[in-house]
Coordinates of C-alpha atoms (C1' of nucleotides) in Angstrom, one line a residue:
Chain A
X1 CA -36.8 7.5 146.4
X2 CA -36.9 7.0 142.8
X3 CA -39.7 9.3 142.7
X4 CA -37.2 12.2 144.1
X5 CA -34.8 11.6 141.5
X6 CA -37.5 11.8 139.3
X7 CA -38.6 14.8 140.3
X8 CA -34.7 16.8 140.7
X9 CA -34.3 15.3 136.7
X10 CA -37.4 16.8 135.7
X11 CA -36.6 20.4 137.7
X12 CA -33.1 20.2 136.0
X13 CA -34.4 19.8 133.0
X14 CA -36.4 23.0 133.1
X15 CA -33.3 25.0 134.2
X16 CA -31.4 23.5 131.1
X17 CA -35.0 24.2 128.6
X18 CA -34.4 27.8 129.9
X19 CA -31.0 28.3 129.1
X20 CA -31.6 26.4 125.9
X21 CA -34.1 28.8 125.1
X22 CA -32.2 31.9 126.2
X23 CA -29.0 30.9 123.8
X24 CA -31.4 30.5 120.7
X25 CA -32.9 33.5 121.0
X26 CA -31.2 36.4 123.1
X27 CA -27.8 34.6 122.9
X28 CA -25.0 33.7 125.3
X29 CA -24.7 38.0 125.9
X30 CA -28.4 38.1 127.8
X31 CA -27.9 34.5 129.8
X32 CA -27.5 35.5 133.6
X33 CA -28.4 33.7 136.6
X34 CA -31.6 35.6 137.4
X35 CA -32.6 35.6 133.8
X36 CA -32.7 31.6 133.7
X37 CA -34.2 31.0 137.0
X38 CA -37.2 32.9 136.0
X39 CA -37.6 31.5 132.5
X40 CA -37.6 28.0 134.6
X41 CA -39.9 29.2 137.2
X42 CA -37.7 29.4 140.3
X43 CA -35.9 32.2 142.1
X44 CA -32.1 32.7 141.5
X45 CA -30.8 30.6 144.3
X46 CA -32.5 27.4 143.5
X47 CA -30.3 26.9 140.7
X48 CA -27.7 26.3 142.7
X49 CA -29.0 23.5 144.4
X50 CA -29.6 21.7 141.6
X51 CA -25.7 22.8 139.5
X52 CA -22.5 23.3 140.6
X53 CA -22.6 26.9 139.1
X54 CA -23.6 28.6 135.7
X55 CA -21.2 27.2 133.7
X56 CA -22.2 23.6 134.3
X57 CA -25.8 24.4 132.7
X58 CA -23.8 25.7 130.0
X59 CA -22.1 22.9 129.1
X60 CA -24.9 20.7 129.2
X61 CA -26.8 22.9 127.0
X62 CA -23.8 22.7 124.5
X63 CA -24.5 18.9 124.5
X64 CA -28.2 19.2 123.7
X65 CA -27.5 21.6 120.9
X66 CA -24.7 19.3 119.7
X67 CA -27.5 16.7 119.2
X68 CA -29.3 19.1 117.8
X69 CA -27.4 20.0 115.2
X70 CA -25.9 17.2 114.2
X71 CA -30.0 15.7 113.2
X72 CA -30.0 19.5 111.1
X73 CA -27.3 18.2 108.9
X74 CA -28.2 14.4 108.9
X75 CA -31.7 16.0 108.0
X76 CA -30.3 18.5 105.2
X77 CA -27.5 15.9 103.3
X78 CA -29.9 12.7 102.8
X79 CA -29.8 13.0 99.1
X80 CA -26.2 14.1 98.4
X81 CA -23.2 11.9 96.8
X82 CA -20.9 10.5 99.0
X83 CA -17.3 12.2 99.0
X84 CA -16.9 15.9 98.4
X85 CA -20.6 16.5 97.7
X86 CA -21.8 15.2 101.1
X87 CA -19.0 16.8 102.5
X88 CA -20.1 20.3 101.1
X89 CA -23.5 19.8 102.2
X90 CA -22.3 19.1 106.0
X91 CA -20.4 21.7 106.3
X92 CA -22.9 24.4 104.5
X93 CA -25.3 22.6 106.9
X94 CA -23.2 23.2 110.1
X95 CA -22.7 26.7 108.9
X96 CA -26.7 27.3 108.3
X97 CA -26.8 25.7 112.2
X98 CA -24.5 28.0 113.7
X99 CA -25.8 31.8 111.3
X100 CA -29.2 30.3 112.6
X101 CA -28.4 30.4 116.2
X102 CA -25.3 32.7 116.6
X103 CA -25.6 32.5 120.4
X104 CA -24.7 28.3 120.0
X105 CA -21.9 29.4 118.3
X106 CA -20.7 31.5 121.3
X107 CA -21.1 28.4 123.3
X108 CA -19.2 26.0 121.0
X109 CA -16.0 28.1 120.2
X110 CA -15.8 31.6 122.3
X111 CA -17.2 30.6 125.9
X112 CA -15.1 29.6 128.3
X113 CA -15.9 25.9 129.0
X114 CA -15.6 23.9 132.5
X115 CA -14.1 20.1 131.4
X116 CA -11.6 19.1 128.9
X117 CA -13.7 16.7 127.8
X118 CA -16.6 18.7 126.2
X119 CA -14.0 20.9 125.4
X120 CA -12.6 18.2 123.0
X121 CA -16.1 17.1 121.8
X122 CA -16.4 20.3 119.9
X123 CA -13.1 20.4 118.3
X124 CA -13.7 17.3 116.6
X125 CA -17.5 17.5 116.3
X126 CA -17.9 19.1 112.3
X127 CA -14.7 16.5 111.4
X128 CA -16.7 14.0 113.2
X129 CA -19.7 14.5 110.9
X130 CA -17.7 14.4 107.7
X131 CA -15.8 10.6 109.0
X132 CA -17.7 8.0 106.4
X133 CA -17.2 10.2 103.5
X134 CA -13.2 11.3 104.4
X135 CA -13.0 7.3 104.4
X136 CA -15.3 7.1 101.2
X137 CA -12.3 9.1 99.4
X138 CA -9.6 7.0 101.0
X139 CA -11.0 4.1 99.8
X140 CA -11.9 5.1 96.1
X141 CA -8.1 6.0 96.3
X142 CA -9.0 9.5 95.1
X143 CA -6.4 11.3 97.8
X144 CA -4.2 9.1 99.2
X145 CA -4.9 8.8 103.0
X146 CA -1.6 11.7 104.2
X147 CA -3.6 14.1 101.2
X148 CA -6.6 13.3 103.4
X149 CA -5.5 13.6 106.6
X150 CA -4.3 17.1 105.8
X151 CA -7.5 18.1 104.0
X152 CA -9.6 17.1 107.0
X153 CA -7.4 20.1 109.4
X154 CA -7.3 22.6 106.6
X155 CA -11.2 22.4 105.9
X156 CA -11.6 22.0 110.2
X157 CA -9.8 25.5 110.5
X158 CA -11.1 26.8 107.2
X159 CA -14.9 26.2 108.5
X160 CA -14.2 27.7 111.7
X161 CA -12.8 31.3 110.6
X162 CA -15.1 31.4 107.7
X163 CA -17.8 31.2 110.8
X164 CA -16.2 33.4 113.1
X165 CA -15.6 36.2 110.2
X166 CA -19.1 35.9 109.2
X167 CA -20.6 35.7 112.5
X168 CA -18.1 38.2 114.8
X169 CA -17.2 40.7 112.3
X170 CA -19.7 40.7 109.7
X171 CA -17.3 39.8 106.9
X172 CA -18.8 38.5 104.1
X173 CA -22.1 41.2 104.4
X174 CA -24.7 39.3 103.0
X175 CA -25.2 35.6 103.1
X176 CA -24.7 34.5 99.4
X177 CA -21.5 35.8 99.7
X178 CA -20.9 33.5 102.6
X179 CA -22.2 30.5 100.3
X180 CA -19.5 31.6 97.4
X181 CA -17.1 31.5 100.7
X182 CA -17.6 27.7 101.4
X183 CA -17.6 27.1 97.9
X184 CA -14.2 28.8 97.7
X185 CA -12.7 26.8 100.3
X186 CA -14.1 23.5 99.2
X187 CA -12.5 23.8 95.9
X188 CA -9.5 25.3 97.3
X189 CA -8.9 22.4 99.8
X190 CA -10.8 19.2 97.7
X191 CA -9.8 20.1 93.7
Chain B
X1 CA -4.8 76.9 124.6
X2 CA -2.5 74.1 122.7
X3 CA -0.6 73.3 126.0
X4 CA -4.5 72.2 127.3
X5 CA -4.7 70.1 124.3
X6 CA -1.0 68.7 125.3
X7 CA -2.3 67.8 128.6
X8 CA -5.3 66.3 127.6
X9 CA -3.7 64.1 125.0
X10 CA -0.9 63.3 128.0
X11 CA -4.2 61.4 129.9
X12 CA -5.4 60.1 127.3
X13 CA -2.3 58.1 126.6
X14 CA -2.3 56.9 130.4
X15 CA -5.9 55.2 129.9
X16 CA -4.6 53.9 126.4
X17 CA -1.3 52.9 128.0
X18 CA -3.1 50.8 130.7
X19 CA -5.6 49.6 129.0
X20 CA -3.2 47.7 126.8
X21 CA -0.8 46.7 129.7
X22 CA -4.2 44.5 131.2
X23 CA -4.7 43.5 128.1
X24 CA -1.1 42.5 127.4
X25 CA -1.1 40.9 131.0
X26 CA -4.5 39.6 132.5
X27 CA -6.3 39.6 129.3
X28 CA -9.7 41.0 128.3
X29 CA -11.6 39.2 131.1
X30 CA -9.7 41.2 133.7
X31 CA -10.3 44.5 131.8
X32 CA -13.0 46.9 133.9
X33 CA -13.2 50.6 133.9
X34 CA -12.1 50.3 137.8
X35 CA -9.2 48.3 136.7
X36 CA -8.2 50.3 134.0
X37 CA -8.5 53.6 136.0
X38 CA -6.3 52.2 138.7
X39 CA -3.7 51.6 136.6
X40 CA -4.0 55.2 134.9
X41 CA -3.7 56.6 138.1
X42 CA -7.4 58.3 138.2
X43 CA -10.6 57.1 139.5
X44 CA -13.2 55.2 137.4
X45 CA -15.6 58.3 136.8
X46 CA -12.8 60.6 135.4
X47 CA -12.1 58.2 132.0
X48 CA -15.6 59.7 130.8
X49 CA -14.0 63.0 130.8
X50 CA -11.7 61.4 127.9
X51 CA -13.7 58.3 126.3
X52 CA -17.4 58.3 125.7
X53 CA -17.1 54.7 127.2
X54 CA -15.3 51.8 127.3
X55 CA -15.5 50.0 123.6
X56 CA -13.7 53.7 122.4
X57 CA -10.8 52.9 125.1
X58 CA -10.7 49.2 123.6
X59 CA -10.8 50.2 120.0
X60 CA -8.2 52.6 120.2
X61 CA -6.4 49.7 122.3
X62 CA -6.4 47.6 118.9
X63 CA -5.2 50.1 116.5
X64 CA -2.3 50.1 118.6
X65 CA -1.4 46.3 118.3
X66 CA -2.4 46.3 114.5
X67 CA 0.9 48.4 114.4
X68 CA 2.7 46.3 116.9
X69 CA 1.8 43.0 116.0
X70 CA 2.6 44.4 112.0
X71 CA 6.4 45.4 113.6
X72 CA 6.6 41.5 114.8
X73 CA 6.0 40.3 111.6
X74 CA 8.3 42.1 110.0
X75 CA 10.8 41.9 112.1
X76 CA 10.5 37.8 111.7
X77 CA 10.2 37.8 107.8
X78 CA 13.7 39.5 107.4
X79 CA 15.8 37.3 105.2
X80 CA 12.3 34.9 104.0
X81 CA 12.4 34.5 100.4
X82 CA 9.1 36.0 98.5
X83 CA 6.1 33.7 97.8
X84 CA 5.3 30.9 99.8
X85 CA 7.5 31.4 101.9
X86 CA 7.8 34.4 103.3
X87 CA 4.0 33.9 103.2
X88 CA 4.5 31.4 105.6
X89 CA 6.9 32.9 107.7
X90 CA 4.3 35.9 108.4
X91 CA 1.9 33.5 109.5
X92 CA 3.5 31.8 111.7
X93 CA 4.7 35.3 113.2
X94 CA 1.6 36.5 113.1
X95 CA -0.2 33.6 115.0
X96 CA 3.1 34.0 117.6
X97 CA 1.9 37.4 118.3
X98 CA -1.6 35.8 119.6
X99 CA 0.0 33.4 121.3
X100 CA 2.2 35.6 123.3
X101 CA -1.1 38.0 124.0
X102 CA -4.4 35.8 123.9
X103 CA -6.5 39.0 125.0
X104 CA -5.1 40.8 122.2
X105 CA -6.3 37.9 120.2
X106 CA -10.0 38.4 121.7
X107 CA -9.8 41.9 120.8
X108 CA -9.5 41.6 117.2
X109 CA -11.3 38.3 117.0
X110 CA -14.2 38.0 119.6
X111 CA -15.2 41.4 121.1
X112 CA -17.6 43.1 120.0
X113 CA -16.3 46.4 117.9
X114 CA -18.0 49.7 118.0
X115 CA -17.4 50.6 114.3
X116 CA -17.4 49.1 111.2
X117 CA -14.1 50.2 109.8
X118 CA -12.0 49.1 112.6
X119 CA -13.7 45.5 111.9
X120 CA -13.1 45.8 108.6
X121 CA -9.5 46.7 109.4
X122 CA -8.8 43.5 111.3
X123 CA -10.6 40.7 109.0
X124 CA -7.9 42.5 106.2
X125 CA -5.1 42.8 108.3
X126 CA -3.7 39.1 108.0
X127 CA -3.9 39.8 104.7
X128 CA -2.9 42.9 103.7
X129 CA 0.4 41.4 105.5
X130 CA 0.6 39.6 102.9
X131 CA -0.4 41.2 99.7
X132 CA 3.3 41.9 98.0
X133 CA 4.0 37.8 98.3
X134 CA 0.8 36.9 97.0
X135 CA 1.2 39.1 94.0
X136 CA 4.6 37.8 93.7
X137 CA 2.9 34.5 92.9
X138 CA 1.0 36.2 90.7
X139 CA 3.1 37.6 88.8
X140 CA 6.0 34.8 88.3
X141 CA 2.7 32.9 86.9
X142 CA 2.5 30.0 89.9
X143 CA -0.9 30.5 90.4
X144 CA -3.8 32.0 88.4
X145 CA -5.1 35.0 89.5
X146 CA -8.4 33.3 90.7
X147 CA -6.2 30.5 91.9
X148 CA -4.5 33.2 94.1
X149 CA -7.9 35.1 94.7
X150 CA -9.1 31.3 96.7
X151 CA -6.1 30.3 98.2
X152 CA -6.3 34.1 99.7
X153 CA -9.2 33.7 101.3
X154 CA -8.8 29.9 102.4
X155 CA -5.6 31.1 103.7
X156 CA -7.5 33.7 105.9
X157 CA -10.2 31.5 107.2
X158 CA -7.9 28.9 107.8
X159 CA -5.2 31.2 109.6
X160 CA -8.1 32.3 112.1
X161 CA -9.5 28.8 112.5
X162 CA -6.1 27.2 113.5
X163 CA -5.4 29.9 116.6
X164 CA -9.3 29.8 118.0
X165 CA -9.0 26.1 118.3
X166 CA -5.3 26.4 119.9
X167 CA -6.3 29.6 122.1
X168 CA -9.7 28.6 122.8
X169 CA -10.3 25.6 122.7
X170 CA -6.4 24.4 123.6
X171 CA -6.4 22.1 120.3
X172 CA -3.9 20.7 119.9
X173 CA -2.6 21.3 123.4
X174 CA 1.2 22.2 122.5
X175 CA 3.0 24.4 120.6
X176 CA 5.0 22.0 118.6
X177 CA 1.4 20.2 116.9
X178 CA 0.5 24.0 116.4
X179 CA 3.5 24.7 114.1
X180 CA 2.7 21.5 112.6
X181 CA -0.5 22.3 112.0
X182 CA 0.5 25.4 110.2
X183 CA 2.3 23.3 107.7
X184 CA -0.6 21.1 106.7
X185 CA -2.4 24.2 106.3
X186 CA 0.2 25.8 104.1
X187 CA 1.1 22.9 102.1
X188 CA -2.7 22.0 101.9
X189 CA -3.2 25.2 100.1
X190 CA -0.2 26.0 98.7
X191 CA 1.4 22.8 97.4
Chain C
dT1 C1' -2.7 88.6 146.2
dT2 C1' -7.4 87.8 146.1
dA3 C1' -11.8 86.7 143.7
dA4 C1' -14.2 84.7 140.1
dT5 C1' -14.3 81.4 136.5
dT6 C1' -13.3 77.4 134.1
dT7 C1' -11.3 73.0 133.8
dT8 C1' -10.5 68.6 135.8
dA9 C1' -11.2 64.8 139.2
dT10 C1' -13.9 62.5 142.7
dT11 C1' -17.7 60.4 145.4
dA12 C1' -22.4 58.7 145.4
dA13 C1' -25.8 56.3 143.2
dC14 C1' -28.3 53.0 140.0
dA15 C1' -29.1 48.8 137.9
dG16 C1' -27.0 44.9 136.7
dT17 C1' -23.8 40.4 137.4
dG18 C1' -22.4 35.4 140.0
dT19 C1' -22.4 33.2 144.2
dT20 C1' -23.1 31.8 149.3
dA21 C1' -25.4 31.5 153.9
dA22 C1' -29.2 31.9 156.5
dT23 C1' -34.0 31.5 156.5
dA24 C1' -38.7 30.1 155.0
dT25 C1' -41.7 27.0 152.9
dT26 C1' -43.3 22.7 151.2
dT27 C1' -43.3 17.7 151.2
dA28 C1' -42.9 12.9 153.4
dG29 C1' -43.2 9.6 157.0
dT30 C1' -44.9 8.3 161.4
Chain D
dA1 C1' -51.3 16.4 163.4
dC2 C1' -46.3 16.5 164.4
dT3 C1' -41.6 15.8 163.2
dA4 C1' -38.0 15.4 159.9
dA5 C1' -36.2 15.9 155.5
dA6 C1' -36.2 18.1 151.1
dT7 C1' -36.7 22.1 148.5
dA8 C1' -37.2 27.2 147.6
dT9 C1' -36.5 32.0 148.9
dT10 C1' -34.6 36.3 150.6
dA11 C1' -30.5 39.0 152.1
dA12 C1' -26.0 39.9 151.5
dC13 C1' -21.3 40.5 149.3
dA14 C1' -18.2 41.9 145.9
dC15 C1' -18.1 42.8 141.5
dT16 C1' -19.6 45.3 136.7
dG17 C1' -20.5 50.0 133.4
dT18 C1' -22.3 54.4 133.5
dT19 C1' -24.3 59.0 134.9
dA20 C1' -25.1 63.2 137.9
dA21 C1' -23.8 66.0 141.4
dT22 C1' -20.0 67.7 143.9
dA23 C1' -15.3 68.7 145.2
dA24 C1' -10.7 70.2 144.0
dA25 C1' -7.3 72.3 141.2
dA26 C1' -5.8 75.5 137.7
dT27 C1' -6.4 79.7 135.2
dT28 C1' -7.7 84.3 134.5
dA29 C1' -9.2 89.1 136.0
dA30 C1' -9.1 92.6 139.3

DNA sequence: TTAATTTTATTAACAGTGTTAATATTTAGT
DNA sequence: ACTAAATATTAACACTGTTAATAAAATTAA
């Protein structure tokens, strides 16, 4: 009884570790069916009766690494100054997340993903991150809250290509550049 | 002798020509060498007579809209005053183009690119678009040169984050909140 | 025009992909 | 130990890109 469900959660969860694993190190272009199945220990097939298809391991991947991530920045911004500081140091974080692990990056804006939902999650996952410290410059009256609620798109979008250009067509070449990027864009967007 | 060369150039074109009409169409997920044969009129095997393999067929595909997509543009910017702008106006047209051909979008954006130059070509292209406006700026001292040199590159990032979340990751889910979103991003750097 | 040669196009094959149905194996309950 | 239920596996299908061997067509030489 309980002791099935315990035991499907636990089989699951080795399909999921496997295509965790697979995304952080091969990447999204070397996940395949057989090539999880045999990280987790089973033949091909069984995956299927245990998800819907490949694309439902995939998404609940994406939320693992979503955690995951999100404890990387909380872990990197401990000492900063609220307001444009902290908010430099999350997004040069989330960046650091996403060079580290290009494959997760695949997953969170390329791949095709099943619900709406999740699909929403991500969009508003970095902005998400920044909240208390867009508030923390509301409320010091330093941009007034339209200035604000501008700023939070512009750096959104900014964050996103600056990823995608470094990450999809190697543009900047070498990762200080990429640093002088972000600080580019922060200044440009947070004077 | 030249006449061979005619003919050969002739085929060519057909692979190139329906390459670009799946593209244009289906988008790069229904893109095979089966597919793209079909269409040509051949079978699969002969399009390694003329391409050493797919990613040249693709490649040569996406020189082709960099001209297209530059025709759009300029077309649309007509009568746009210089400066902001017409700076504006080509990036609205330019994010149109994208939005009328989301596999052309996943050409120059997401798929991987067999050489370096052509990548180079399209993280430049947006802006090479719109070099004479922002040296317009420039010069009618609006913006420093390192002002102009940020708001560039911001411009760019920004430009390419705004049409992966709308095309990928259908945020925000109509085209109205898209143009919008274009003028935050524009007044949020240009202001 | 026929024969030989070169150019061009095709089929067969290989190793890979996701997914489903039918089968085999293992576990649980009596 | 035997039956029933749960779980895992193999076989198959329709795809994918690519290569090698073969067939067809066009060109040249006699």
């Amino acid at each position: 009884m309980t002791n099935t469900k315990l035991k499907e959660e636990r089989t699951r969860g080795y399909f999921i570790e496997a295509t965790k694993e697979i995304l952080r190190g091969e990447g999204s272009k070397a996940l395949s069916v057989r090539n999880i199945a045999e990280r987790a220990g089973y033949s091909y097939a069984t995956l299927y009766n245990y998800f819907k298809d490949q694309t439902e391991l995939i998404s609940l991947s994406l939320l693992d690494f979503k955690d995951e991530c999100r404890d990387a920045v909380n872990q990197n911004i401990r000492k900063s100054k609220p307001g444009k500081p902290e908010i430099k140091a999350i997004v040069v974080s989330y960046i650091n997340y996403f060079v580290q692990y290009p494959g997760v990056f695949d997953l969170f804006y390329i791949e095709k993903l099943a619900s709406k939902k999740v699909n929403n999650q991500v969009v508003s996952f970095l902005d998400s991150l920044c909240e208390e410290d867009w508030n923390y410059l509301i409320d010091n009256q330093i941009y007034s809250k339209t200035e604000i609620e501008y700023k939070r798109k512009t750096l959104n979008n900014a964050t996103i290509g600056v990823l995608m250009s470094y990450l999809k067509r190697s543009t900047p070449s070498d990762y200080s550049e990429l640093l002088r990027d972000i600080d580019v864009t922060m200044d440009t967007i947070l004077p």
